[in-house]
Coordinates of C-alpha atoms in Angstrom, one line a residue:
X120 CA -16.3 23.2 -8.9
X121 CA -18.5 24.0 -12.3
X122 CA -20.3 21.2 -14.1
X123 CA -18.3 22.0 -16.9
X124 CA -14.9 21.4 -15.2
X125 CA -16.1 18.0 -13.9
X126 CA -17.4 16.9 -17.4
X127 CA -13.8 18.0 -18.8
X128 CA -11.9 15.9 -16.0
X129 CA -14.3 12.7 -17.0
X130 CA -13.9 12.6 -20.4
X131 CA -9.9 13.2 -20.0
X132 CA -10.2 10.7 -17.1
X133 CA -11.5 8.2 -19.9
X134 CA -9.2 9.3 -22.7
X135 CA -5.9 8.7 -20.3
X136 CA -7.4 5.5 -18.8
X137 CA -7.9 3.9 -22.5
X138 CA -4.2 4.6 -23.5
X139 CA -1.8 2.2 -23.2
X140 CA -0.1 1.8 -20.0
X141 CA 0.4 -1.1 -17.7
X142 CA -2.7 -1.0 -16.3
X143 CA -5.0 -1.8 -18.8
X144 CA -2.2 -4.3 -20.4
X145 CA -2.5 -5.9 -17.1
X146 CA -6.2 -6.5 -17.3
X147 CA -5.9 -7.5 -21.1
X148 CA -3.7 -10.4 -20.2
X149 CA -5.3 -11.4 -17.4
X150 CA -8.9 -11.2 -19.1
X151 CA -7.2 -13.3 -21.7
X152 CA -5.7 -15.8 -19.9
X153 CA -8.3 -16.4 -17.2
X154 CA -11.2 -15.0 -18.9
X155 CA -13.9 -12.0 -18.5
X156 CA -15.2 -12.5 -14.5
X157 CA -11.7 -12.8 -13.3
X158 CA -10.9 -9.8 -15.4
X159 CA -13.2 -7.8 -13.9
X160 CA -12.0 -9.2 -10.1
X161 CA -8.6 -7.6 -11.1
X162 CA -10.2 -4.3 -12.2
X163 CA -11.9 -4.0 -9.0
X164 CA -8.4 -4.3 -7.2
X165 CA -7.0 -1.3 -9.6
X166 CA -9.6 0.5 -8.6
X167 CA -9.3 0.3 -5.1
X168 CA -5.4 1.0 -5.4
X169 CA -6.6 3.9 -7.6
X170 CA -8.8 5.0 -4.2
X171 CA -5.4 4.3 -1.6
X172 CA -4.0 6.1 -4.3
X173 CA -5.9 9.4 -4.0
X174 CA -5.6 8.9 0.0
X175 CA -2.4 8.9 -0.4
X176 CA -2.2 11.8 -2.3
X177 CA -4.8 13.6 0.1
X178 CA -2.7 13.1 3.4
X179 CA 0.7 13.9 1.7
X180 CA 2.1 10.3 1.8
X181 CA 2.6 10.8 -2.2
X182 CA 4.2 14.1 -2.1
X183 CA 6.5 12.8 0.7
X184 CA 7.4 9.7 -1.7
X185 CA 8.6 11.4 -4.9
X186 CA 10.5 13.6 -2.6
X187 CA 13.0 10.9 -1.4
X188 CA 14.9 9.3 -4.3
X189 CA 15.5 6.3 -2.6
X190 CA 11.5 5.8 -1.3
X191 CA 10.6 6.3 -5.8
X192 CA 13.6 3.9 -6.3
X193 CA 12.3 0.9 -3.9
X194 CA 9.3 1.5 -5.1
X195 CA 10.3 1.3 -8.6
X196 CA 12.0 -1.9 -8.1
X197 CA 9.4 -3.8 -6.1
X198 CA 6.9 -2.9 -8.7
X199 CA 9.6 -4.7 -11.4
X200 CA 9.7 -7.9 -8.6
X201 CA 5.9 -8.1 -8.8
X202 CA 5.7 -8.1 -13.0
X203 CA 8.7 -10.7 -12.8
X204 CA 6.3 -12.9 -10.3
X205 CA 3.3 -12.4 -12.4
X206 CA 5.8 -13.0 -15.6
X207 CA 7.0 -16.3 -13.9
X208 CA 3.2 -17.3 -12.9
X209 CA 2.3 -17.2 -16.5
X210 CA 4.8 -19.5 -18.1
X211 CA 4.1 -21.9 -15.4
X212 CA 0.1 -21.3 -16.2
X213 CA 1.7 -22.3 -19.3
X214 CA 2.9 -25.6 -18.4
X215 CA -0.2 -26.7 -16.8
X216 CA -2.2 -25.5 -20.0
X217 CA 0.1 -28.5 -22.1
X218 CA -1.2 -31.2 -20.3
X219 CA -5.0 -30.6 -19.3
X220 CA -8.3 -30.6 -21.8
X221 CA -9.4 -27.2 -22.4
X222 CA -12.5 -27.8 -22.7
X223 CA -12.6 -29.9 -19.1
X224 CA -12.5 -28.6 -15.3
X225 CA -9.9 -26.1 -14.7
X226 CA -6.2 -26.5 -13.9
X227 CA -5.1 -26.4 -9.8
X228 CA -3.6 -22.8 -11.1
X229 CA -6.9 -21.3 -12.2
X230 CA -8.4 -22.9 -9.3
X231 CA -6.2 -21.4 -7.3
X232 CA -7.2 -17.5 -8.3
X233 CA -9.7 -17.3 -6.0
X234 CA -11.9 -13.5 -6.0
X235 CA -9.3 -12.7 -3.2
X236 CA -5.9 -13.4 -4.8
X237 CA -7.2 -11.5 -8.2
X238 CA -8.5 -8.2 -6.2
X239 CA -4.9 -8.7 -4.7
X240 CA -3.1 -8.5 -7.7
X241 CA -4.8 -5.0 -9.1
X242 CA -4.3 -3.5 -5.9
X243 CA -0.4 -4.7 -5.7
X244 CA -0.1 -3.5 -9.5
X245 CA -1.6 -0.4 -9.0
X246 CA -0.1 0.9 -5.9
X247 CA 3.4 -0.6 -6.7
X248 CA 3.1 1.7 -10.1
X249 CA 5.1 4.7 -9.2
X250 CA 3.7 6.6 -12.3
X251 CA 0.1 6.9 -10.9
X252 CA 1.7 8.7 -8.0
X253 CA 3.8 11.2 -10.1
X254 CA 0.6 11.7 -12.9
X255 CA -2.2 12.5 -9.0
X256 CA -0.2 15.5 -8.1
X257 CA 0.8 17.0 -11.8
X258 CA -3.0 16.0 -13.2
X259 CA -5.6 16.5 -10.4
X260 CA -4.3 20.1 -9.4
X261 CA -5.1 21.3 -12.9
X262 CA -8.8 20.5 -12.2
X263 CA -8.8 22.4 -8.8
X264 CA -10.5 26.2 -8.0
X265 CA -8.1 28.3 -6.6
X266 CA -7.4 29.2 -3.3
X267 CA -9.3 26.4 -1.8
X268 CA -7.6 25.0 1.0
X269 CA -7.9 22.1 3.5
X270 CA -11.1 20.0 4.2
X271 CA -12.4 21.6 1.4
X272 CA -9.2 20.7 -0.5
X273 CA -9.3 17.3 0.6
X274 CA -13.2 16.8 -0.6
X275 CA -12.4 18.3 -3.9
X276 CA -9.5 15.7 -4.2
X277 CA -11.3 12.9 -3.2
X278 CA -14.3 13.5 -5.4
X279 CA -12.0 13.8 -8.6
X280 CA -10.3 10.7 -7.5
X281 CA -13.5 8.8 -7.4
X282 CA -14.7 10.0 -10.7
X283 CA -11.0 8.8 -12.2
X284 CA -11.4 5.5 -10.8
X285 CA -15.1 5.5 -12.1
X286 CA -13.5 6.3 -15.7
X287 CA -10.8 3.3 -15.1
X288 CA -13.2 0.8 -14.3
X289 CA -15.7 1.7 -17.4
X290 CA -12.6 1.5 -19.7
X291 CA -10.9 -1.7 -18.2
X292 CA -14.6 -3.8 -18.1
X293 CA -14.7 -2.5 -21.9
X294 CA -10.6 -4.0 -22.8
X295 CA -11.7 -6.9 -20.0
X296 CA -14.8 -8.3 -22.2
X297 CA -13.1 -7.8 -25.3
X298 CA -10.0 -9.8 -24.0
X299 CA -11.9 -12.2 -22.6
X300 CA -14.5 -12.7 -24.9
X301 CA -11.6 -12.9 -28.3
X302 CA -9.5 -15.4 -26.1
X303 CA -12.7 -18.0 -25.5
X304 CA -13.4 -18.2 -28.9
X305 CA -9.9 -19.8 -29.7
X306 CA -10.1 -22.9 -27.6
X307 CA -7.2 -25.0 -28.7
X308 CA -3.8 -25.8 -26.5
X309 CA -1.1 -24.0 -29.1
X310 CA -3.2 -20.4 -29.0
X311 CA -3.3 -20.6 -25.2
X312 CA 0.1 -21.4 -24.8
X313 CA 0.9 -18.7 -27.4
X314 CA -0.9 -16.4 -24.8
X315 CA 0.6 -17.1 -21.5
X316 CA 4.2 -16.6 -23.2
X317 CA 3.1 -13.8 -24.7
X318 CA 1.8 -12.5 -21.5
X319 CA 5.2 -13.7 -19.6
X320 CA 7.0 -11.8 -22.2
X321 CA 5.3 -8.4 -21.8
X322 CA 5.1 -8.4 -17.9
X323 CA 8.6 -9.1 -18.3
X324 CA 9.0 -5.9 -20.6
X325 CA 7.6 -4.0 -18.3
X326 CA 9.3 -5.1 -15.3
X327 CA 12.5 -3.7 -17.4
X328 CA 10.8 -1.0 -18.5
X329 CA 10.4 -0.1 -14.7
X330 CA 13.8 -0.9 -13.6
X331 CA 15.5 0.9 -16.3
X332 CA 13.4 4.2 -15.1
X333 CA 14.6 3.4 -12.0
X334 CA 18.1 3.9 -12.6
X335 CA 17.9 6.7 -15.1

């Protein structure tokens, strides 16, 4: 593989992580709400759903998948369960936000997202997103020489699936700081209660989003 091809497959690795999808609206709600660090814990869970991902893709399990309707289609529909959870998580992130100082020590929900439950969450929204499955096998083979076949195969795959995810977490840290960073500097109870519906309201978009794909 030419230094030329991998340099093409970065930059478009960049270009299609920074448009909008429900990744990175995933990370800029949750860098809102929570703030920058917790952000970035999410990120580093979509990352490594990005690298289960590309296993995936390299032993077959995602070829296998989009094969069978019904696999895509349980898939489809847990990913909508999850965004309804998270959606249901924020409005009652909301509630707690109502009656606690803002300024003060943080509420039992916030101090419940410990490093572990926020790497969760990327990896159960990226893996649950049937749509990085489907864009692996129609995007990475565009990128691969011809008439190379097994371990070979397998390495080239693996190294074009690390530099995607590298591209993913540079993008998301970028949306994750901004987020973050915009969100602290509004401090009061009505903005952050703005935010969490607002956040409710788009993971609940999505979830429909997902469902209604589902049954196309």
């Amino acid at each position: 593989m030419s230094l030329s091809v991998l340099l093409s497959f970065s930059i478009t690795s960049l270009i299609l992580a920074a448009a909008p999808g429900p990744d990175n609206i995933f990370v800029l709600t949750q860098s809102a709400l929570y703030g920058v660090r917790k952000g970035i814990l999410v990120i580093v869970g979509l990352s490594i759903g990005i690298v289960i991902q590309t296993m995936c893709m390299i032993v077959g399990i995602t070829a296998f998948i989009t094969a069978v309707p019904i696999l895509m289609l349980l898939l489809k529909i847990a990913g909508a369960c999850y965004l309804g959870y998270l959606a249901f998580m924020a409005i009652k992130h909301s509630r707690s936000v109502a009656h606690i100082d803002l300024n003060s020590t943080p509420s039992k929900e916030q101090a419940k997202l410990t490093p572990y439950r926020l790497i969760r969450r990327g990896v159960i929204m990226n893996i649950t997103n049937p749509k990085v499955q489907l864009f692996f096998l129609s995007f990475f083979p565009q990128f691969l020489p011809e008439g190379i076949k097994g371990w070979e195969l397998m390495g080239y795959m693996a190294l074009l699936g690390l530099i995607f995810a590298l591209a993913t977490v540079v993008v998301f840290c970028a949306v994750a700081i901004f987020s973050g960073s915009l969100a602290a500097q509004f401090k009061s109870v009505k903005f952050n209660l703005c935010l969490n519906y607002s956040a409710a309201l788009i993971f609940i978009a999505l979830a429909v989003y997902t469902l209604a794909s589902a049954f196309e």
